[in-house]
Amino acid sequence: MSTPGFRPTHVVPRDGMPAWEAPDPNRPTVSLDPLLPVHLAERRGDWGRVECANGWSAWVDGRCLVAVPDDPPTTGGPLATDADPRPLLARAEEALAGYRAAVEDLAAGGLDGEAFHGRTRGLRLGVVADGDSLWLYDADRGRWLYTDGTRLSTYAPDEAPHTTEDPGYAPTQVVGPDGERR
């Protein structure tokens, strides 16, 4: 049974995702199925309340939901700046070059172990490439992102969702089926 007027705004990631009765990690409920279409109805910090086509709702880690575009994506067009993987790729290249330079200095005897440790302290870098699929770690926001070269989206955050008044980024704007922002 489907709710009349149901229009998904997101889908659940391909591995499914845990869900909660309330924005509280101590109140788990049934996990959501992979690629299940959902409508993001409310946000509280990292938490998102989603509604399913059958009218059931639950709270999830809203950062992990995959957005459904209003129109099919076009190929060959310019990348949107907020979904462009190139700035993060450039930061990964710089971090890797800095680490490589420290390794070279260590191997050449220009650094001892303590100096090497000091020079690389705080460095966090992650890149996994598999054909046209690429996973990048964004140390600034503490999350893994996925790209197929055309779009960058959150794959897995470091921390569990939490409610906060200032999440450090602009909140997701939810648009209802009537086009009104909520």
JSON list of C-alpha atoms in Angstrom, two decimals:
[
{"chain": "A", "resi": 1, "resn": "MET", "atom": "CA", "xyz": [0.00, 0.00, 0.00]},
{"chain": "A", "resi": 2, "resn": "SER", "atom": "CA", "xyz": [1.36, 3.38, -0.95]},
{"chain": "A", "resi": 3, "resn": "THR", "atom": "CA", "xyz": [0.66, 6.77, 0.58]},
{"chain": "A", "resi": 4, "resn": "PRO", "atom": "CA", "xyz": [-1.08, 9.03, -1.98]},
{"chain": "A", "resi": 5, "resn": "GLY", "atom": "CA", "xyz": [1.24, 11.74, -3.24]},
{"chain": "A", "resi": 6, "resn": "PHE", "atom": "CA", "xyz": [4.37, 10.02, -1.92]},
{"chain": "A", "resi": 7, "resn": "ARG", "atom": "CA", "xyz": [7.40, 11.43, -3.66]},
{"chain": "A", "resi": 8, "resn": "PRO", "atom": "CA", "xyz": [10.83, 10.22, -2.57]},
{"chain": "A", "resi": 9, "resn": "THR", "atom": "CA", "xyz": [13.56, 12.78, -1.93]},
{"chain": "A", "resi": 10, "resn": "HIS", "atom": "CA", "xyz": [16.22, 10.17, -1.10]},
{"chain": "A", "resi": 11, "resn": "VAL", "atom": "CA", "xyz": [17.00, 6.47, -1.20]},
{"chain": "A", "resi": 12, "resn": "VAL", "atom": "CA", "xyz": [18.63, 4.33, 1.46]},
{"chain": "A", "resi": 13, "resn": "PRO", "atom": "CA", "xyz": [22.29, 3.43, 0.68]},
{"chain": "A", "resi": 14, "resn": "ARG", "atom": "CA", "xyz": [22.90, 0.15, -1.16]},
{"chain": "A", "resi": 15, "resn": "ASP", "atom": "CA", "xyz": [23.79, -1.71, 2.07]},
{"chain": "A", "resi": 16, "resn": "GLY", "atom": "CA", "xyz": [20.63, -0.62, 3.89]},
{"chain": "A", "resi": 17, "resn": "MET", "atom": "CA", "xyz": [20.81, 1.39, 7.10]},
{"chain": "A", "resi": 18, "resn": "PRO", "atom": "CA", "xyz": [19.86, 1.27, 10.75]},
{"chain": "A", "resi": 19, "resn": "ALA", "atom": "CA", "xyz": [16.82, 3.20, 11.91]},
{"chain": "A", "resi": 20, "resn": "TRP", "atom": "CA", "xyz": [15.56, 4.48, 15.26]},
{"chain": "A", "resi": 21, "resn": "GLU", "atom": "CA", "xyz": [12.15, 5.29, 16.77]},
{"chain": "A", "resi": 22, "resn": "ALA", "atom": "CA", "xyz": [13.41, 8.71, 17.83]},
{"chain": "A", "resi": 23, "resn": "PRO", "atom": "CA", "xyz": [16.61, 10.72, 17.29]},
{"chain": "A", "resi": 24, "resn": "ASP", "atom": "CA", "xyz": [18.22, 8.68, 20.08]},
{"chain": "A", "resi": 25, "resn": "PRO", "atom": "CA", "xyz": [20.75, 5.87, 19.46]},
{"chain": "A", "resi": 26, "resn": "ASN", "atom": "CA", "xyz": [19.24, 3.96, 22.41]},
{"chain": "A", "resi": 27, "resn": "ARG", "atom": "CA", "xyz": [15.91, 3.45, 20.60]},
{"chain": "A", "resi": 28, "resn": "PRO", "atom": "CA", "xyz": [16.66, 1.25, 17.56]},
{"chain": "A", "resi": 29, "resn": "THR", "atom": "CA", "xyz": [13.95, -0.11, 15.32]},
{"chain": "A", "resi": 30, "resn": "VAL", "atom": "CA", "xyz": [13.87, -2.20, 12.14]},
{"chain": "A", "resi": 31, "resn": "SER", "atom": "CA", "xyz": [16.66, -1.42, 9.65]},
{"chain": "A", "resi": 32, "resn": "LEU", "atom": "CA", "xyz": [15.71, 0.04, 6.28]},
{"chain": "A", "resi": 33, "resn": "ASP", "atom": "CA", "xyz": [16.17, -2.05, 3.13]},
{"chain": "A", "resi": 34, "resn": "PRO", "atom": "CA", "xyz": [18.84, -1.19, 0.56]},
{"chain": "A", "resi": 35, "resn": "LEU", "atom": "CA", "xyz": [17.81, 1.42, -2.03]},
{"chain": "A", "resi": 36, "resn": "LEU", "atom": "CA", "xyz": [14.41, 1.94, -0.38]},
{"chain": "A", "resi": 37, "resn": "PRO", "atom": "CA", "xyz": [12.86, 5.21, -1.61]},
{"chain": "A", "resi": 38, "resn": "VAL", "atom": "CA", "xyz": [12.11, 7.57, 1.30]},
{"chain": "A", "resi": 39, "resn": "HIS", "atom": "CA", "xyz": [10.94, 11.14, 1.82]},
{"chain": "A", "resi": 40, "resn": "LEU", "atom": "CA", "xyz": [13.09, 13.23, 4.16]},
{"chain": "A", "resi": 41, "resn": "ALA", "atom": "CA", "xyz": [10.46, 14.98, 6.28]},
{"chain": "A", "resi": 42, "resn": "GLU", "atom": "CA", "xyz": [12.50, 16.53, 9.10]},
{"chain": "A", "resi": 43, "resn": "ARG", "atom": "CA", "xyz": [16.10, 17.23, 10.14]},
{"chain": "A", "resi": 44, "resn": "ARG", "atom": "CA", "xyz": [17.58, 17.53, 13.65]},
{"chain": "A", "resi": 45, "resn": "GLY", "atom": "CA", "xyz": [21.32, 17.95, 13.39]},
{"chain": "A", "resi": 46, "resn": "ASP", "atom": "CA", "xyz": [22.63, 14.80, 11.71]},
{"chain": "A", "resi": 47, "resn": "TRP", "atom": "CA", "xyz": [19.35, 12.95, 12.28]},
{"chain": "A", "resi": 48, "resn": "GLY", "atom": "CA", "xyz": [16.71, 12.78, 9.57]},
{"chain": "A", "resi": 49, "resn": "ARG", "atom": "CA", "xyz": [13.13, 11.58, 9.94]},
{"chain": "A", "resi": 50, "resn": "VAL", "atom": "CA", "xyz": [12.15, 9.70, 6.82]},
{"chain": "A", "resi": 51, "resn": "GLU", "atom": "CA", "xyz": [8.75, 8.59, 5.63]},
{"chain": "A", "resi": 52, "resn": "CYS", "atom": "CA", "xyz": [8.30, 5.47, 3.53]},
{"chain": "A", "resi": 53, "resn": "ALA", "atom": "CA", "xyz": [5.72, 4.90, 0.77]},
{"chain": "A", "resi": 54, "resn": "ASN", "atom": "CA", "xyz": [3.59, 2.80, 3.15]},
{"chain": "A", "resi": 55, "resn": "GLY", "atom": "CA", "xyz": [3.33, 5.69, 5.66]},
{"chain": "A", "resi": 56, "resn": "TRP", "atom": "CA", "xyz": [5.84, 4.25, 8.17]},
{"chain": "A", "resi": 57, "resn": "SER", "atom": "CA", "xyz": [8.47, 6.68, 9.45]},
{"chain": "A", "resi": 58, "resn": "ALA", "atom": "CA", "xyz": [11.74, 6.37, 11.32]},
{"chain": "A", "resi": 59, "resn": "TRP", "atom": "CA", "xyz": [14.82, 8.36, 12.25]},
{"chain": "A", "resi": 60, "resn": "VAL", "atom": "CA", "xyz": [18.10, 7.70, 10.43]},
{"chain": "A", "resi": 61, "resn": "ASP", "atom": "CA", "xyz": [21.57, 9.18, 10.05]},
{"chain": "A", "resi": 62, "resn": "GLY", "atom": "CA", "xyz": [20.52, 11.77, 7.49]},
{"chain": "A", "resi": 63, "resn": "ARG", "atom": "CA", "xyz": [24.08, 12.26, 6.26]},
{"chain": "A", "resi": 64, "resn": "CYS", "atom": "CA", "xyz": [24.04, 8.79, 4.69]},
{"chain": "A", "resi": 65, "resn": "LEU", "atom": "CA", "xyz": [20.87, 9.18, 2.62]},
{"chain": "A", "resi": 66, "resn": "VAL", "atom": "CA", "xyz": [21.38, 9.34, -1.14]},
{"chain": "A", "resi": 67, "resn": "ALA", "atom": "CA", "xyz": [19.57, 12.31, -2.69]},
{"chain": "A", "resi": 68, "resn": "VAL", "atom": "CA", "xyz": [17.20, 11.70, -5.58]},
{"chain": "A", "resi": 69, "resn": "PRO", "atom": "CA", "xyz": [17.52, 14.42, -8.22]},
{"chain": "A", "resi": 70, "resn": "ASP", "atom": "CA", "xyz": [14.33, 16.10, -9.39]},
{"chain": "A", "resi": 71, "resn": "ASP", "atom": "CA", "xyz": [15.41, 15.60, -12.98]},
{"chain": "A", "resi": 72, "resn": "PRO", "atom": "CA", "xyz": [17.60, 12.85, -14.38]},
{"chain": "A", "resi": 73, "resn": "PRO", "atom": "CA", "xyz": [21.26, 13.90, -14.27]},
{"chain": "A", "resi": 74, "resn": "THR", "atom": "CA", "xyz": [22.70, 14.96, -17.58]},
{"chain": "A", "resi": 75, "resn": "THR", "atom": "CA", "xyz": [25.97, 13.58, -18.80]},
{"chain": "A", "resi": 76, "resn": "GLY", "atom": "CA", "xyz": [28.78, 15.66, -20.19]},
{"chain": "A", "resi": 77, "resn": "GLY", "atom": "CA", "xyz": [27.75, 18.87, -18.41]},
{"chain": "A", "resi": 78, "resn": "PRO", "atom": "CA", "xyz": [29.85, 20.80, -15.91]},
{"chain": "A", "resi": 79, "resn": "LEU", "atom": "CA", "xyz": [30.06, 19.48, -12.36]},
{"chain": "A", "resi": 80, "resn": "ALA", "atom": "CA", "xyz": [28.13, 21.27, -9.63]},
{"chain": "A", "resi": 81, "resn": "THR", "atom": "CA", "xyz": [30.65, 22.90, -7.28]},
{"chain": "A", "resi": 82, "resn": "ASP", "atom": "CA", "xyz": [29.22, 21.29, -4.12]},
{"chain": "A", "resi": 83, "resn": "ALA", "atom": "CA", "xyz": [29.41, 17.83, -5.71]},
{"chain": "A", "resi": 84, "resn": "ASP", "atom": "CA", "xyz": [32.70, 18.35, -7.56]},
{"chain": "A", "resi": 85, "resn": "PRO", "atom": "CA", "xyz": [35.33, 15.80, -6.44]},
{"chain": "A", "resi": 86, "resn": "ARG", "atom": "CA", "xyz": [38.27, 17.84, -7.78]},
{"chain": "A", "resi": 87, "resn": "PRO", "atom": "CA", "xyz": [38.92, 20.06, -4.70]},
{"chain": "A", "resi": 88, "resn": "LEU", "atom": "CA", "xyz": [39.01, 17.02, -2.42]},
{"chain": "A", "resi": 89, "resn": "LEU", "atom": "CA", "xyz": [41.24, 15.18, -4.90]},
{"chain": "A", "resi": 90, "resn": "ALA", "atom": "CA", "xyz": [43.64, 18.16, -4.87]},
{"chain": "A", "resi": 91, "resn": "ARG", "atom": "CA", "xyz": [43.77, 18.11, -1.04]},
{"chain": "A", "resi": 92, "resn": "ALA", "atom": "CA", "xyz": [44.43, 14.36, -1.11]},
{"chain": "A", "resi": 93, "resn": "GLU", "atom": "CA", "xyz": [47.27, 14.89, -3.61]},
{"chain": "A", "resi": 94, "resn": "GLU", "atom": "CA", "xyz": [48.82, 17.60, -1.41]},
{"chain": "A", "resi": 95, "resn": "ALA", "atom": "CA", "xyz": [48.57, 15.42, 1.72]},
{"chain": "A", "resi": 96, "resn": "LEU", "atom": "CA", "xyz": [50.09, 12.43, -0.08]},
{"chain": "A", "resi": 97, "resn": "ALA", "atom": "CA", "xyz": [52.91, 14.58, -1.48]},
{"chain": "A", "resi": 98, "resn": "GLY", "atom": "CA", "xyz": [53.65, 15.88, 2.03]},
{"chain": "A", "resi": 99, "resn": "TYR", "atom": "CA", "xyz": [53.74, 12.33, 3.41]},
{"chain": "A", "resi": 100, "resn": "ARG", "atom": "CA", "xyz": [55.95, 11.13, 0.57]},
{"chain": "A", "resi": 101, "resn": "ALA", "atom": "CA", "xyz": [58.39, 14.02, 1.18]},
{"chain": "A", "resi": 102, "resn": "ALA", "atom": "CA", "xyz": [58.56, 13.07, 4.87]},
{"chain": "A", "resi": 103, "resn": "VAL", "atom": "CA", "xyz": [59.23, 9.41, 3.93]},
{"chain": "A", "resi": 104, "resn": "GLU", "atom": "CA", "xyz": [61.97, 10.49, 1.52]},
{"chain": "A", "resi": 105, "resn": "ASP", "atom": "CA", "xyz": [63.59, 12.64, 4.23]},
{"chain": "A", "resi": 106, "resn": "LEU", "atom": "CA", "xyz": [63.35, 9.76, 6.72]},
{"chain": "A", "resi": 107, "resn": "ALA", "atom": "CA", "xyz": [64.89, 7.28, 4.23]},
{"chain": "A", "resi": 108, "resn": "ALA", "atom": "CA", "xyz": [67.70, 9.73, 3.37]},
{"chain": "A", "resi": 109, "resn": "GLY", "atom": "CA", "xyz": [68.53, 10.18, 7.06]},
{"chain": "A", "resi": 110, "resn": "GLY", "atom": "CA", "xyz": [67.34, 13.77, 7.18]},
{"chain": "A", "resi": 111, "resn": "LEU", "atom": "CA", "xyz": [64.70, 12.89, 9.77]},
{"chain": "A", "resi": 112, "resn": "ASP", "atom": "CA", "xyz": [64.70, 10.57, 12.75]},
{"chain": "A", "resi": 113, "resn": "GLY", "atom": "CA", "xyz": [61.60, 8.65, 13.86]},
{"chain": "A", "resi": 114, "resn": "GLU", "atom": "CA", "xyz": [60.50, 11.36, 16.28]},
{"chain": "A", "resi": 115, "resn": "ALA", "atom": "CA", "xyz": [60.85, 14.13, 13.70]},
{"chain": "A", "resi": 116, "resn": "PHE", "atom": "CA", "xyz": [58.99, 11.98, 11.13]},
{"chain": "A", "resi": 117, "resn": "HIS", "atom": "CA", "xyz": [56.20, 11.42, 13.66]},
{"chain": "A", "resi": 118, "resn": "GLY", "atom": "CA", "xyz": [56.01, 15.15, 14.36]},
{"chain": "A", "resi": 119, "resn": "ARG", "atom": "CA", "xyz": [55.95, 16.04, 10.67]},
{"chain": "A", "resi": 120, "resn": "THR", "atom": "CA", "xyz": [53.14, 13.60, 9.89]},
{"chain": "A", "resi": 121, "resn": "ARG", "atom": "CA", "xyz": [51.09, 14.13, 13.08]},
{"chain": "A", "resi": 122, "resn": "GLY", "atom": "CA", "xyz": [47.46, 14.87, 12.33]},
{"chain": "A", "resi": 123, "resn": "LEU", "atom": "CA", "xyz": [47.69, 13.73, 8.70]},
{"chain": "A", "resi": 124, "resn": "ARG", "atom": "CA", "xyz": [44.60, 11.79, 7.64]},
{"chain": "A", "resi": 125, "resn": "LEU", "atom": "CA", "xyz": [44.32, 10.60, 4.08]},
{"chain": "A", "resi": 126, "resn": "GLY", "atom": "CA", "xyz": [42.21, 7.97, 2.39]},
{"chain": "A", "resi": 127, "resn": "VAL", "atom": "CA", "xyz": [41.79, 7.14, -1.29]},
{"chain": "A", "resi": 128, "resn": "VAL", "atom": "CA", "xyz": [40.49, 3.91, -2.80]},
{"chain": "A", "resi": 129, "resn": "ALA", "atom": "CA", "xyz": [40.20, 3.69, -6.59]},
{"chain": "A", "resi": 130, "resn": "ASP", "atom": "CA", "xyz": [38.49, 0.87, -8.45]},
{"chain": "A", "resi": 131, "resn": "GLY", "atom": "CA", "xyz": [38.03, 1.68, -12.12]},
{"chain": "A", "resi": 132, "resn": "ASP", "atom": "CA", "xyz": [35.67, 4.62, -12.42]},
{"chain": "A", "resi": 133, "resn": "SER", "atom": "CA", "xyz": [34.65, 4.36, -8.74]},
{"chain": "A", "resi": 134, "resn": "LEU", "atom": "CA", "xyz": [36.59, 6.35, -6.18]},
{"chain": "A", "resi": 135, "resn": "TRP", "atom": "CA", "xyz": [36.26, 6.69, -2.41]},
{"chain": "A", "resi": 136, "resn": "LEU", "atom": "CA", "xyz": [37.91, 9.73, -0.77]},
{"chain": "A", "resi": 137, "resn": "TYR", "atom": "CA", "xyz": [38.29, 10.55, 2.89]},
{"chain": "A", "resi": 138, "resn": "ASP", "atom": "CA", "xyz": [37.41, 14.15, 3.83]},
{"chain": "A", "resi": 139, "resn": "ALA", "atom": "CA", "xyz": [39.34, 14.73, 7.06]},
{"chain": "A", "resi": 140, "resn": "ASP", "atom": "CA", "xyz": [37.86, 18.23, 7.46]},
{"chain": "A", "resi": 141, "resn": "ARG", "atom": "CA", "xyz": [34.34, 16.81, 7.80]},
{"chain": "A", "resi": 142, "resn": "GLY", "atom": "CA", "xyz": [35.22, 13.33, 9.08]},
{"chain": "A", "resi": 143, "resn": "ARG", "atom": "CA", "xyz": [33.56, 11.27, 6.36]},
{"chain": "A", "resi": 144, "resn": "TRP", "atom": "CA", "xyz": [34.20, 9.04, 3.40]},
{"chain": "A", "resi": 145, "resn": "LEU", "atom": "CA", "xyz": [32.77, 10.20, 0.08]},
{"chain": "A", "resi": 146, "resn": "TYR", "atom": "CA", "xyz": [32.10, 8.27, -3.11]},
{"chain": "A", "resi": 147, "resn": "THR", "atom": "CA", "xyz": [32.33, 9.50, -6.67]},
{"chain": "A", "resi": 148, "resn": "ASP", "atom": "CA", "xyz": [31.96, 7.97, -10.08]},
{"chain": "A", "resi": 149, "resn": "GLY", "atom": "CA", "xyz": [33.59, 11.09, -11.54]},
{"chain": "A", "resi": 150, "resn": "THR", "atom": "CA", "xyz": [30.33, 12.96, -12.04]},
{"chain": "A", "resi": 151, "resn": "ARG", "atom": "CA", "xyz": [29.05, 13.45, -8.51]},
{"chain": "A", "resi": 152, "resn": "LEU", "atom": "CA", "xyz": [30.44, 13.37, -4.98]},
{"chain": "A", "resi": 153, "resn": "SER", "atom": "CA", "xyz": [28.26, 12.07, -2.15]},
{"chain": "A", "resi": 154, "resn": "THR", "atom": "CA", "xyz": [28.70, 10.96, 1.46]},
{"chain": "A", "resi": 155, "resn": "TYR", "atom": "CA", "xyz": [29.37, 7.24, 1.74]},
{"chain": "A", "resi": 156, "resn": "ALA", "atom": "CA", "xyz": [30.11, 6.83, 5.47]},
{"chain": "A", "resi": 157, "resn": "PRO", "atom": "CA", "xyz": [30.57, 9.40, 8.26]},
{"chain": "A", "resi": 158, "resn": "ASP", "atom": "CA", "xyz": [33.07, 8.85, 11.12]},
{"chain": "A", "resi": 159, "resn": "GLU", "atom": "CA", "xyz": [30.65, 9.63, 13.93]},
{"chain": "A", "resi": 160, "resn": "ALA", "atom": "CA", "xyz": [27.16, 8.54, 14.85]},
{"chain": "A", "resi": 161, "resn": "PRO", "atom": "CA", "xyz": [24.45, 11.13, 14.16]},
{"chain": "A", "resi": 162, "resn": "HIS", "atom": "CA", "xyz": [23.86, 13.72, 16.84]},
{"chain": "A", "resi": 163, "resn": "THR", "atom": "CA", "xyz": [21.54, 16.64, 17.41]},
{"chain": "A", "resi": 164, "resn": "THR", "atom": "CA", "xyz": [23.15, 20.04, 17.60]},
{"chain": "A", "resi": 165, "resn": "GLU", "atom": "CA", "xyz": [22.07, 23.61, 17.18]},
{"chain": "A", "resi": 166, "resn": "ASP", "atom": "CA", "xyz": [25.14, 24.41, 15.06]},
{"chain": "A", "resi": 167, "resn": "PRO", "atom": "CA", "xyz": [26.16, 21.43, 12.92]},
{"chain": "A", "resi": 168, "resn": "GLY", "atom": "CA", "xyz": [28.93, 23.48, 11.27]},
{"chain": "A", "resi": 169, "resn": "TYR", "atom": "CA", "xyz": [27.23, 23.48, 7.88]},
{"chain": "A", "resi": 170, "resn": "ALA", "atom": "CA", "xyz": [24.01, 24.69, 6.34]},
{"chain": "A", "resi": 171, "resn": "PRO", "atom": "CA", "xyz": [21.05, 22.41, 7.15]},
{"chain": "A", "resi": 172, "resn": "THR", "atom": "CA", "xyz": [19.43, 20.35, 4.44]},
{"chain": "A", "resi": 173, "resn": "GLN", "atom": "CA", "xyz": [16.40, 22.11, 3.05]},
{"chain": "A", "resi": 174, "resn": "VAL", "atom": "CA", "xyz": [13.42, 19.81, 2.74]},
{"chain": "A", "resi": 175, "resn": "VAL", "atom": "CA", "xyz": [10.90, 20.62, 0.03]},
{"chain": "A", "resi": 176, "resn": "GLY", "atom": "CA", "xyz": [7.46, 19.11, 0.37]},
{"chain": "A", "resi": 177, "resn": "PRO", "atom": "CA", "xyz": [5.42, 17.68, -2.49]},
{"chain": "A", "resi": 178, "resn": "ASP", "atom": "CA", "xyz": [3.69, 21.03, -2.76]},
{"chain": "A", "resi": 179, "resn": "GLY", "atom": "CA", "xyz": [7.06, 22.75, -3.42]},
{"chain": "A", "resi": 180, "resn": "GLU", "atom": "CA", "xyz": [7.03, 24.51, -0.05]},
{"chain": "A", "resi": 181, "resn": "ARG", "atom": "CA", "xyz": [10.24, 24.53, 2.03]},
{"chain": "A", "resi": 182, "resn": "ARG", "atom": "CA", "xyz": [9.89, 22.97, 5.47]}
]
